[in-house]
Short mmCIF file of C-alpha atoms and ligand atoms in Angstrom, two decimals:
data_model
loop_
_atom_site.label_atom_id
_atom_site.label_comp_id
_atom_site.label_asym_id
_atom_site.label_seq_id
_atom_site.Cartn_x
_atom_site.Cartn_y
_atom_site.Cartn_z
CA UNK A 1 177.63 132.96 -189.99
CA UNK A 2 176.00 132.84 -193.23
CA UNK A 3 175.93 129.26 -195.35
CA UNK A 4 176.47 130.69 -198.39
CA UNK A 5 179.97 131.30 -199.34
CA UNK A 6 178.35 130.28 -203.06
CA UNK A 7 178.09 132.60 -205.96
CA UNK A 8 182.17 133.35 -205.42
CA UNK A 9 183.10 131.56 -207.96
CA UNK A 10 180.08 132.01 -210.43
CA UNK A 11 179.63 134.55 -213.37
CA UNK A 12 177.91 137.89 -212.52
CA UNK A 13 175.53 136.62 -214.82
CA UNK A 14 174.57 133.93 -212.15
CA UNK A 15 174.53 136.54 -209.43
CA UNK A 16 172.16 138.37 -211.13
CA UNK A 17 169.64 135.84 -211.92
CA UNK A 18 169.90 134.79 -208.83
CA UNK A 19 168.80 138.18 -207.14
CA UNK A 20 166.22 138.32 -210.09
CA UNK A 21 164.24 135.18 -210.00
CA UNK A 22 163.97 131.84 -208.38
CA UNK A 23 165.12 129.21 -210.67
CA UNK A 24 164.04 125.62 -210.40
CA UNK A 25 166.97 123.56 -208.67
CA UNK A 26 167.63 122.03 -211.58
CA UNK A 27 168.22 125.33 -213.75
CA UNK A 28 170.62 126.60 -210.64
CA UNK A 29 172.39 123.61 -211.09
CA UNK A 30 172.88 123.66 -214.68
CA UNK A 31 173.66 127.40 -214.59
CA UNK A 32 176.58 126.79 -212.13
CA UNK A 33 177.48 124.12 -214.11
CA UNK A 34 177.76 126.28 -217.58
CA UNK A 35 179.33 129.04 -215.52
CA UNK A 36 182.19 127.28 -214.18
CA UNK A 37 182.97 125.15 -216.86
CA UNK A 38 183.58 128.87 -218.90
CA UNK A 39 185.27 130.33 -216.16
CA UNK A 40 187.98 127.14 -216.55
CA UNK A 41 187.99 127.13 -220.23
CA UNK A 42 189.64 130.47 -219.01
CA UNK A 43 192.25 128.51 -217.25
CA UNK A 44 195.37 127.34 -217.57
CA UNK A 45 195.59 123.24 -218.50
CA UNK A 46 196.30 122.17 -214.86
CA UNK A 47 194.01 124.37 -213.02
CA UNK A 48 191.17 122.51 -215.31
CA UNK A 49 192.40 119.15 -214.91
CA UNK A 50 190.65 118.31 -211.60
CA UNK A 51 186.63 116.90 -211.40
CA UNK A 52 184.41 119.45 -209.69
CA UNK A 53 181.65 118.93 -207.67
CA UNK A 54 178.37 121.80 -207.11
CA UNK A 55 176.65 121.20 -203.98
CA UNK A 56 172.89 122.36 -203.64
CA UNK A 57 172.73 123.04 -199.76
CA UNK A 58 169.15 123.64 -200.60
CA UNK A 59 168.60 120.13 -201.42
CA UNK A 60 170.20 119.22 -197.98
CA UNK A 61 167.04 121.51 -196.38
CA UNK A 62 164.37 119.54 -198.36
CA UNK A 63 166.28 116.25 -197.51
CA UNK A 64 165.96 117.39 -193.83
CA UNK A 65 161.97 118.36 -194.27
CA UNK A 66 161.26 115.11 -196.29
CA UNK A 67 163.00 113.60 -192.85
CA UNK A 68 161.06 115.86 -190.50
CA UNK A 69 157.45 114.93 -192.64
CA UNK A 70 158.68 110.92 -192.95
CA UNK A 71 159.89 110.27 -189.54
CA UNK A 72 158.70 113.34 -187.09
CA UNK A 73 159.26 111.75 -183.87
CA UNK A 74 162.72 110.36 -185.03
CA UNK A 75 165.78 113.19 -184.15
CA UNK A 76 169.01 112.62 -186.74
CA UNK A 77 172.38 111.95 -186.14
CA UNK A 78 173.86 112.68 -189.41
CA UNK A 79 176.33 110.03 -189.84
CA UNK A 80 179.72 112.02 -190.63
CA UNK A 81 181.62 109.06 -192.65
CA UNK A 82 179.08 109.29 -195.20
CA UNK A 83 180.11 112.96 -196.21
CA UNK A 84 182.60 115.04 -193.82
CA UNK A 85 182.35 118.55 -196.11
CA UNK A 86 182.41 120.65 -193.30
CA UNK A 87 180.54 122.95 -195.05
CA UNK A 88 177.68 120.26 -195.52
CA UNK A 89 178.03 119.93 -191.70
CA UNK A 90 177.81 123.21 -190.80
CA UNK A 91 174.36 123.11 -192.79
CA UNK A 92 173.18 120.57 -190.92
CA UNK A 93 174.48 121.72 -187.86
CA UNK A 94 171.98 124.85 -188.75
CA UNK A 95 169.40 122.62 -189.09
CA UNK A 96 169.67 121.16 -185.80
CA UNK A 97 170.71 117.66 -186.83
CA UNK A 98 173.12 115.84 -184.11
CA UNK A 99 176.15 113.89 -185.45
CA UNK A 100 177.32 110.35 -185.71
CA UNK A 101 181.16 110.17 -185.50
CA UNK A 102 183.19 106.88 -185.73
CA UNK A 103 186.82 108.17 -185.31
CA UNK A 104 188.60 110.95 -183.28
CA UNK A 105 188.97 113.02 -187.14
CA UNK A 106 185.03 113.02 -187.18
CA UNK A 107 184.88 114.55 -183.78
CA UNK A 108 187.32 117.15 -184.30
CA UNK A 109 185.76 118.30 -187.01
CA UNK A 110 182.14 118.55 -186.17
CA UNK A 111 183.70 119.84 -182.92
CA UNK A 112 185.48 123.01 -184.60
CA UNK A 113 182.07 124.09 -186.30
CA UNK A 114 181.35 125.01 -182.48
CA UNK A 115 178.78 121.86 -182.08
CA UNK A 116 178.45 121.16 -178.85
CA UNK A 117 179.95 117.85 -177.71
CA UNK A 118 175.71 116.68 -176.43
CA UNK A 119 175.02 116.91 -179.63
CA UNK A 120 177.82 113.85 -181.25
CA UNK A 121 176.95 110.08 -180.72
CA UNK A 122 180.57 108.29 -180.92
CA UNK A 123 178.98 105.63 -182.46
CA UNK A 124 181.60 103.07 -182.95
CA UNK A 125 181.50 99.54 -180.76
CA UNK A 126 184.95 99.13 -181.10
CA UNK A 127 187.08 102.00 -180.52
CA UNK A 128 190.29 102.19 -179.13
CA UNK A 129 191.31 103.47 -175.82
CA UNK A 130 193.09 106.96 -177.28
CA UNK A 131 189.52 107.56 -179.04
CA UNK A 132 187.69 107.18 -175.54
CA UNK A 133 190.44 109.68 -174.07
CA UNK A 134 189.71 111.84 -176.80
CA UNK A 135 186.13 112.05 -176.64
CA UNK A 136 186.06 112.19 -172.88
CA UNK A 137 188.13 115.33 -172.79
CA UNK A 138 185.92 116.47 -175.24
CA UNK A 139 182.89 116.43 -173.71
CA UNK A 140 181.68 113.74 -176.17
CA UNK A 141 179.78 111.48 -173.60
CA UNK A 142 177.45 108.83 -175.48
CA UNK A 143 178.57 106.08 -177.09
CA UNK A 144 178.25 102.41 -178.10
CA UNK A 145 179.03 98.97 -177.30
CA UNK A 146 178.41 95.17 -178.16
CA UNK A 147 181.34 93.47 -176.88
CA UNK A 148 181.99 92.21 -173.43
CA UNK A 149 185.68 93.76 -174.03
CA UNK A 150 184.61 97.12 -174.76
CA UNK A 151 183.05 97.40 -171.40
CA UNK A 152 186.22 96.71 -169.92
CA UNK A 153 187.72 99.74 -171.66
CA UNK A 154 185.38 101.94 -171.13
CA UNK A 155 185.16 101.30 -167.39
CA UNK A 156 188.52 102.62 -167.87
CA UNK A 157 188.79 105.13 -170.10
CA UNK A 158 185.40 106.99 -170.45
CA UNK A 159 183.24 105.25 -167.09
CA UNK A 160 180.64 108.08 -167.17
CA UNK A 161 179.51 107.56 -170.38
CA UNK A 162 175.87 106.94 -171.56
CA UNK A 163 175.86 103.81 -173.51
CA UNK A 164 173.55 102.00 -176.01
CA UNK A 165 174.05 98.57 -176.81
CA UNK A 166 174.41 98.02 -180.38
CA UNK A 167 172.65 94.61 -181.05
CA UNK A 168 172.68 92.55 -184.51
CA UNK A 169 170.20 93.55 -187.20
CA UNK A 170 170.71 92.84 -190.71
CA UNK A 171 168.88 93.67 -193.98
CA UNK A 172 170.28 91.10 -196.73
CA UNK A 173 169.22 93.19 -199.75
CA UNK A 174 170.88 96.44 -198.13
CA UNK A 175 173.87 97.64 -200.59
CA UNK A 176 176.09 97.16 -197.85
CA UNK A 177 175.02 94.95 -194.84
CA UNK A 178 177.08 95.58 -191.40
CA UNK A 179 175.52 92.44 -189.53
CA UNK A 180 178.84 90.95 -190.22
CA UNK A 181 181.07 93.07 -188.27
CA UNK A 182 179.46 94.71 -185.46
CA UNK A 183 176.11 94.19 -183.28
CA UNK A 184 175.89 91.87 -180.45
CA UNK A 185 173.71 89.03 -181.10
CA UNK A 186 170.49 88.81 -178.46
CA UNK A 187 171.83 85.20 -177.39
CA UNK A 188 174.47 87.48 -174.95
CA UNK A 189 172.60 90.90 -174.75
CA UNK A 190 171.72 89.53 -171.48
CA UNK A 191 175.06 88.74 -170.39
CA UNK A 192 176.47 92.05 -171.77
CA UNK A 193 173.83 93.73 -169.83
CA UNK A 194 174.83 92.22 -166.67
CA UNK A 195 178.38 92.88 -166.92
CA UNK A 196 177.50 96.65 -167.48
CA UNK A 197 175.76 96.72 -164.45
CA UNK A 198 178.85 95.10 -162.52
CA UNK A 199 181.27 97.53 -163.55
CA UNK A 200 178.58 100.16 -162.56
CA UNK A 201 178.26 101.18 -166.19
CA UNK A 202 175.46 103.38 -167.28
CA UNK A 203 173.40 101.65 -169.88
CA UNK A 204 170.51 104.15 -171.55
CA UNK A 205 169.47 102.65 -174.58
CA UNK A 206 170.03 100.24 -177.72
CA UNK A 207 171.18 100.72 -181.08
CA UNK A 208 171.17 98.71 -184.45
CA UNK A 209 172.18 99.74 -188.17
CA UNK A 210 170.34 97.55 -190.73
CA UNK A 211 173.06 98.02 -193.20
CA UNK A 212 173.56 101.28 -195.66
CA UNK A 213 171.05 101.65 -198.80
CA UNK A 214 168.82 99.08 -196.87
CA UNK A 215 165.20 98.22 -198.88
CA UNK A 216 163.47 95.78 -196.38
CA UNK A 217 161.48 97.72 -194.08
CA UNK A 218 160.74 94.58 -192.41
CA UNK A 219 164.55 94.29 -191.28
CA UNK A 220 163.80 97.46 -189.32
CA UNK A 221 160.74 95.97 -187.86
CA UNK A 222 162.68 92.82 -186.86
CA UNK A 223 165.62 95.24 -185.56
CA UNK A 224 162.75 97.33 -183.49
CA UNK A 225 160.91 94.15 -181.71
CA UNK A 226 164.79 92.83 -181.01
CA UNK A 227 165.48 96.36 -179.27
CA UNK A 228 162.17 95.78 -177.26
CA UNK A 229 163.49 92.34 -175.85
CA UNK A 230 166.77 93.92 -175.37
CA UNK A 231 164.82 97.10 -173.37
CA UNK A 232 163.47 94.23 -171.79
CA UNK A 233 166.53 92.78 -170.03
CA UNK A 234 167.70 96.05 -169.52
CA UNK A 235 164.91 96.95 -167.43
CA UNK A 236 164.59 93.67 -165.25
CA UNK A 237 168.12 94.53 -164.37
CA UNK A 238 167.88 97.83 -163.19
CA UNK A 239 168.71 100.40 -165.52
CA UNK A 240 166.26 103.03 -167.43
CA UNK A 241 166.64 102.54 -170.71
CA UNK A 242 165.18 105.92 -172.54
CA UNK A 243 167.16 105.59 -176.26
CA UNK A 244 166.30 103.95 -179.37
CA UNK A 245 168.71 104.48 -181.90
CA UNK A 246 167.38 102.74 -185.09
CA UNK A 247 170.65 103.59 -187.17
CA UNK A 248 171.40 104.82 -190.95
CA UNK A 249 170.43 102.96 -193.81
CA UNK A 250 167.63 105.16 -195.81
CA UNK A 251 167.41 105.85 -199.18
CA UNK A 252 165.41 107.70 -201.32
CA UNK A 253 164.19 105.49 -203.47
CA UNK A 254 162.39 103.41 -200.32
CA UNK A 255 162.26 106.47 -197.76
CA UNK A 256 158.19 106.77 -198.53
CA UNK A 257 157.25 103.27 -198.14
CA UNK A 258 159.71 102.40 -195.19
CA UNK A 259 159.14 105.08 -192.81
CA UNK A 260 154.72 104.69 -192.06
CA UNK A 261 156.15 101.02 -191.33
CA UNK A 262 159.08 101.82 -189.37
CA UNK A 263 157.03 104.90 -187.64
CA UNK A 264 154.19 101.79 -187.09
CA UNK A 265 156.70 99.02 -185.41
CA UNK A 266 158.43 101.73 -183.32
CA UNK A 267 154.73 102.81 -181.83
CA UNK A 268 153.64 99.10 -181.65
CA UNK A 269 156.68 97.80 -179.23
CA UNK A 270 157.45 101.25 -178.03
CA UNK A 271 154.01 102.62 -176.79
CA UNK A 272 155.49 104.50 -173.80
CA UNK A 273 157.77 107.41 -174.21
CA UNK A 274 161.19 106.65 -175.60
CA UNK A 275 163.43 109.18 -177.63
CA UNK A 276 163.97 107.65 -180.74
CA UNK A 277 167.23 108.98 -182.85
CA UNK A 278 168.60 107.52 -185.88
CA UNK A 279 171.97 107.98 -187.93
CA UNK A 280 171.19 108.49 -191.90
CA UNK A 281 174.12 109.08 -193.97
CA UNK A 282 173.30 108.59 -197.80
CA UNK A 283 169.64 110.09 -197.22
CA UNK A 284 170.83 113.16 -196.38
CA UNK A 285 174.38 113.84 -198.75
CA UNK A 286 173.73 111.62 -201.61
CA UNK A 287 171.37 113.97 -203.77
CA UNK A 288 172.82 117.18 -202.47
CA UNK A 289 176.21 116.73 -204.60
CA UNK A 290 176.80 116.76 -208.31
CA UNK A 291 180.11 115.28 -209.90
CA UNK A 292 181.41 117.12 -213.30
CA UNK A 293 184.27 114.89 -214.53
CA UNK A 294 186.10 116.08 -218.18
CA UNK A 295 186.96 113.11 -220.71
CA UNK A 296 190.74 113.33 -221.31
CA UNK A 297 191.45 110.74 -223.65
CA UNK A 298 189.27 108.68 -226.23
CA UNK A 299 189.79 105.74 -228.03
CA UNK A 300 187.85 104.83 -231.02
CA UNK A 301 187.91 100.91 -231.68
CA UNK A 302 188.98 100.50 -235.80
CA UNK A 303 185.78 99.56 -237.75
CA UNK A 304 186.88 95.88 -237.80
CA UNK A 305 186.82 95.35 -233.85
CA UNK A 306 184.05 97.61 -233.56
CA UNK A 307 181.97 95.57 -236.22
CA UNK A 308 182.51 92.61 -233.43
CA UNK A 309 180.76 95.06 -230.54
CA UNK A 310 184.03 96.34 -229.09
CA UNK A 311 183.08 100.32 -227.80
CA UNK A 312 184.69 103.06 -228.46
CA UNK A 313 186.51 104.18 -224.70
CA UNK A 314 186.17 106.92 -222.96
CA UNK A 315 188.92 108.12 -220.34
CA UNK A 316 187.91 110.65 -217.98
CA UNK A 317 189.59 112.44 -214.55
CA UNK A 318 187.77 110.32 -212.30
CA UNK A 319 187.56 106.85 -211.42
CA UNK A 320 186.79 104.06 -209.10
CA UNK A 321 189.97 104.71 -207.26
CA UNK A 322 188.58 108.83 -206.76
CA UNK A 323 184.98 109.36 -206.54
CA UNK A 324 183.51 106.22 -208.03
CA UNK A 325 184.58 103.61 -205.41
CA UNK A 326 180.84 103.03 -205.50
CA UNK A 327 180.95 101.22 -208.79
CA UNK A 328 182.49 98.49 -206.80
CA UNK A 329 181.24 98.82 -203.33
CA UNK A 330 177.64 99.11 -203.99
CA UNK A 331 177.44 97.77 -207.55
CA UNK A 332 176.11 101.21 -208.89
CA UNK A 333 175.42 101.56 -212.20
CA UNK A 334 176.43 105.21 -213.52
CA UNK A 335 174.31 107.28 -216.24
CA UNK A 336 176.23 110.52 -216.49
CA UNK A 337 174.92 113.26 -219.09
CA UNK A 338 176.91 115.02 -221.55
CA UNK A 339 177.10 118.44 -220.68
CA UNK A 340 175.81 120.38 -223.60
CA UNK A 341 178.78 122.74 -225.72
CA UNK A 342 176.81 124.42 -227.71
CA UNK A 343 174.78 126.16 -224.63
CA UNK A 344 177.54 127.57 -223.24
CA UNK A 345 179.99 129.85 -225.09
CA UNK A 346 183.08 127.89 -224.35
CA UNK A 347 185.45 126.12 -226.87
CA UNK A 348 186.21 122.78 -227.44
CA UNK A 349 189.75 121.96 -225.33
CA UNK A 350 191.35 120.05 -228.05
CA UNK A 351 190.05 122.13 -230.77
CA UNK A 352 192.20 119.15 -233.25
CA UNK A 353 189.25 116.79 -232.43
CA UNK A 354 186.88 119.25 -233.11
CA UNK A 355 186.70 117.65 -236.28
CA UNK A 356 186.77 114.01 -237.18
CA UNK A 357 190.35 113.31 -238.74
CA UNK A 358 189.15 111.67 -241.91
CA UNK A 359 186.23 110.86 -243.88
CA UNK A 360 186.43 106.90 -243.20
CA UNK A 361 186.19 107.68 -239.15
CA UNK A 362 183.47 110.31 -239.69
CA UNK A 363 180.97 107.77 -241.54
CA UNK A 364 181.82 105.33 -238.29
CA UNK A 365 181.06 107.94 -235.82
CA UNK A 366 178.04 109.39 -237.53
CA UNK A 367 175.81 106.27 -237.00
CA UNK A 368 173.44 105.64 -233.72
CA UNK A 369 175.47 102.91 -232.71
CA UNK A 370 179.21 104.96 -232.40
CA UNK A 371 177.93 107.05 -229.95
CA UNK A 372 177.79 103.85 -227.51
CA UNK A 373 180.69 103.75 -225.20
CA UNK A 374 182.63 102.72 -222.20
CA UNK A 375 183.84 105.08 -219.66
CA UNK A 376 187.39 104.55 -217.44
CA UNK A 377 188.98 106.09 -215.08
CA UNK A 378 192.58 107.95 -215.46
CA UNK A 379 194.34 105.56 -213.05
CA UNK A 380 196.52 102.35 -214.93
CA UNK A 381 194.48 99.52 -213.46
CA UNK A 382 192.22 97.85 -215.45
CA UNK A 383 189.05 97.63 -212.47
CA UNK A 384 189.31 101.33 -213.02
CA UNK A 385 185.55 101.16 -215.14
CA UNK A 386 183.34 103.63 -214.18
CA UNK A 387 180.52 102.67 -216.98
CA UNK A 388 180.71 99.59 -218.96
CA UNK A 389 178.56 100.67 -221.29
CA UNK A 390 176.45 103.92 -222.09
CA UNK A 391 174.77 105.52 -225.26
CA UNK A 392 175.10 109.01 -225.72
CA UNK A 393 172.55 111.41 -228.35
CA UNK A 394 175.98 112.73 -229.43
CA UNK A 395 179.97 111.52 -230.33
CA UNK A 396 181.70 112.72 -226.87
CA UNK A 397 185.01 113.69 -227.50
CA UNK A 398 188.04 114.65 -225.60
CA UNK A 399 187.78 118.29 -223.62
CA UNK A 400 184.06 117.06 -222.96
CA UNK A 401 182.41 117.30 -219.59
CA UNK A 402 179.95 114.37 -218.05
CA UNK A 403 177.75 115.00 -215.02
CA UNK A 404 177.13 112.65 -212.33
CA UNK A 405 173.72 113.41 -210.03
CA UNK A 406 173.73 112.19 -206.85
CA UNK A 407 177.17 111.82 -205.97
CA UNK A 408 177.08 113.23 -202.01
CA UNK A 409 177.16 109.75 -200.41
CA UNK A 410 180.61 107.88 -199.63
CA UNK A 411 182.27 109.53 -202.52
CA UNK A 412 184.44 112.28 -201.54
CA UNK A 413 184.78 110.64 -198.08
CA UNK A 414 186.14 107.58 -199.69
CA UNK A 415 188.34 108.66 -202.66
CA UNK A 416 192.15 107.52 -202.68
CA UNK A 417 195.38 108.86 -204.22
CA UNK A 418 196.12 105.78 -205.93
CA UNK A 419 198.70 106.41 -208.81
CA UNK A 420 199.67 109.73 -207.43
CA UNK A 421 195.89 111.24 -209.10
CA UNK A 422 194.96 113.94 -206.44
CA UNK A 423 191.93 113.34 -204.41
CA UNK A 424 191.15 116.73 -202.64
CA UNK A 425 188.17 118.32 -205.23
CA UNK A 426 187.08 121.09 -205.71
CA UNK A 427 183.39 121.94 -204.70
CA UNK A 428 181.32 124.72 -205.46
CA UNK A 429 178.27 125.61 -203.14
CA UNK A 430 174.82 127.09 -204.35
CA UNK A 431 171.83 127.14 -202.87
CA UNK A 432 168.70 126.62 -204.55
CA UNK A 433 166.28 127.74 -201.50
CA UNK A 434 167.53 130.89 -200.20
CA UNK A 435 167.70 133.29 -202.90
C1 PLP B 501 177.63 104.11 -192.04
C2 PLP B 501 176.82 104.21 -190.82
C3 PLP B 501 175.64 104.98 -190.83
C4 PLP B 501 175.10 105.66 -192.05
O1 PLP B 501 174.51 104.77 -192.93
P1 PLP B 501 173.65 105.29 -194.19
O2 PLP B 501 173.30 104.05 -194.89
O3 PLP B 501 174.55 106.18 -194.99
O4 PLP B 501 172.47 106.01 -193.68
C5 PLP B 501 174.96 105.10 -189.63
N1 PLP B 501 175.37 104.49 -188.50
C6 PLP B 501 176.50 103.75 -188.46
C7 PLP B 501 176.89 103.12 -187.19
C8 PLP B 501 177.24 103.57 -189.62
O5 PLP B 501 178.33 102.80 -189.58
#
């Protein structure tokens, strides 16, 4: 089956530079961009009033080989929470990633892209006893623990299953740290052990997750020497530990300086053979996924309260309770671009704002410092601030589009329906590397 259901939805024009030439990823994207914004200017009002996101499956292929040259020896289990597109998971799926799934959902659907079971790590410590049904029926046969009660269940439930302990690691500058919630702590890694080998429980390996957008490689060294001790125990008590499962956590912005140390700790405590896998999320979806939101409301502060720094406010289809939960999660500071009118053929929605209303307003919004602004989401709570503050080269008015790069990790995945704003969106797919 091919990946790439793309161009549908682009211009001819797009198809044919597409056969013609090889644009830069960039140029793709903006083309797609440019295209569909036309094609809804075409639309009617509520077919346009959705975000959109374009998808560069192309960029998931050099995520993978920036992987493959940072980490060679280390085999991916692309954690599915982070990102469950199914068509993002079918590309992986091509590339011959495996799959970390946390909930019966994420199995099913990794499942019906015809993965085979071998191939998904149910990688959840605590899951309930309808989830181990599930995935033994399904073939889905390694799994996690770090609790002395989960044993007990899975004697029950799932007793064949290959298990990795998950023990406590925890990098405090990570965006989100999980040390909190799950990993057993060494202290009763023996004990744990022990009572896996009563129940006659098949033990193969040990897992840890640092935290997600981790920075500190040295919390993965720390995490790798704990896994030795833990390999350790294992050993003395009879099983053959063969797994290391060093978790998610990467990030582009430290993926070059973490992985020579992380490659370096694993081959200093790990010097015989061990298969190593990890479960990256964000390194893998994040970049892949562009968000186009439209600005559907403005308001412009009077010259009096914007003389005392109030901004103008922006009000756009999107917001912390959709696609933007990261604002809040992870602190994330947005820097969205205008996209650019006059490029593209299409009209200005609210062609009444096309021009300033009066003179007085026009002199306001003329100078450097009008085109500062905040930007909010559409829902009625006041959290719901997706920029606090931004400068633009322009005045952004209503009908206006803004881009947001690098919006492929926990965004659609995490996106509510709160105050009845829909949270299915529409993606389009191109693919900047196989032309
Ligand atoms: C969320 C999660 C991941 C993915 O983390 P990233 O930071 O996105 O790489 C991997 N493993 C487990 C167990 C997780 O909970």
């Amino acid at each position: 089956m091919s990946l790439l259901p793309p161009f549908r939805e682009l211009s001819d024009s797009i198809k044919s530079i597409q056969d013609s030439w090889f644009p830069c990823p960039e140029k793709l994207l903006d083309l797609a961009i440019e295209s569909h914004i036309a094609h809804l200017e075409e639309e009617s009002l509520l077919e346009r009033d959705d975000p959109f996101f374009i998808a560069d499956l192309g960029q998931v292929a050099r995520q993978h080989r920036a992987w493959k040259q940072g980490l060679p020896e280390v085999q991916p289990y692309y954690a599915v929470k982070c990102n469950s597109d199914p068509t993002l998971l079918k590309c992986l799926a091509d590339l011959g990633t495996g799959f970390d799934c946390a909930s019966v959902e994420e199995m099913r659907t990794v499942l019906s892209l015809g993965v085979n079971p071998s191939r998904i790590l149910f990688a959840n410590p605590c899951k309930s006893a309808a989830a181990m049904d599930f995935a033994r029926r399904a073939g889905v046969m390694l799994t996690t623990f770090d609790n002395i009660d989960e044993l007990e269940k899975i004697k029950v439930h799932i007793q064949d299953a290959a298990l990795l302990l998950r023990i406590h690691a925890n990098d405090d500058s990570a965006l989100i740290s999980f040390g909190e919630k799950f990993g057993a702590h060494l202290n009763i890694a023996e004990s744990l052990i022990s009572r896996a080998w009563n129940l006659q429980l098949n033990v193969v390996g040990i897992s840890f997750h640092v935290g997600t957008g981790a920075s500190n490689p040295q919390a993965f060294c720390q995490a790798i020497k704990d896994a030795r001790h833990v390999f350790g125990l294992a050993e003395r008590q009879g099983f053959n530990p063969a797994i290391l499962d060093i978790g998610g956590g990467f990030q582009d912005s430290h993926f070059s300086h973490m992985t020579p140390v992380v490659r370096a700790a694993i081959q200093n405590e790990f010097p015989s053979q061990v298969a190593v896998i990890a479960e990256p999320g964000r390194f893998y979806a994040r970049s892949a996924y562009t968000l186009v939101s439209q600005v559907i409301a403005r308001r412009r502060q009077l010259q009096k309260s914007a003389s005392m720094g109030a901004l103008n406010m922006l009000y756009q289809n999107d917001g912390v309770y959709g696609n933007f939960m990261n604002v809040i999660m992870e602190k994330e500071v947005m820097a969205p671009r205008l996209f650019s009118r006059e490029k593209s053929k299409g009209r200005p929605l609210v062609k009444t704002l096309k021009k300033p209303d009066n003179e007085r307003t026009t002199s306001t919004l003329s100078t450097p410092e009008s085109h500062r602004y905040s930007i909010w989401g559409p829902t009625c709570d006041s959290i719901d601030c997706v920029v606090r503050e931004m400068t633009f080269d322009r005045e952004v008015r209503v009908g206006d589009w803004l881009i947001y790069r690098n919006m492929g990790a926990y965004t659609l995945t995490t996106a509510t329906q709160f105050n009845g704003f829909n949270c299915s969106r529409k993606i389009l797919y191109v693919n900047s590397e196989s032309i």
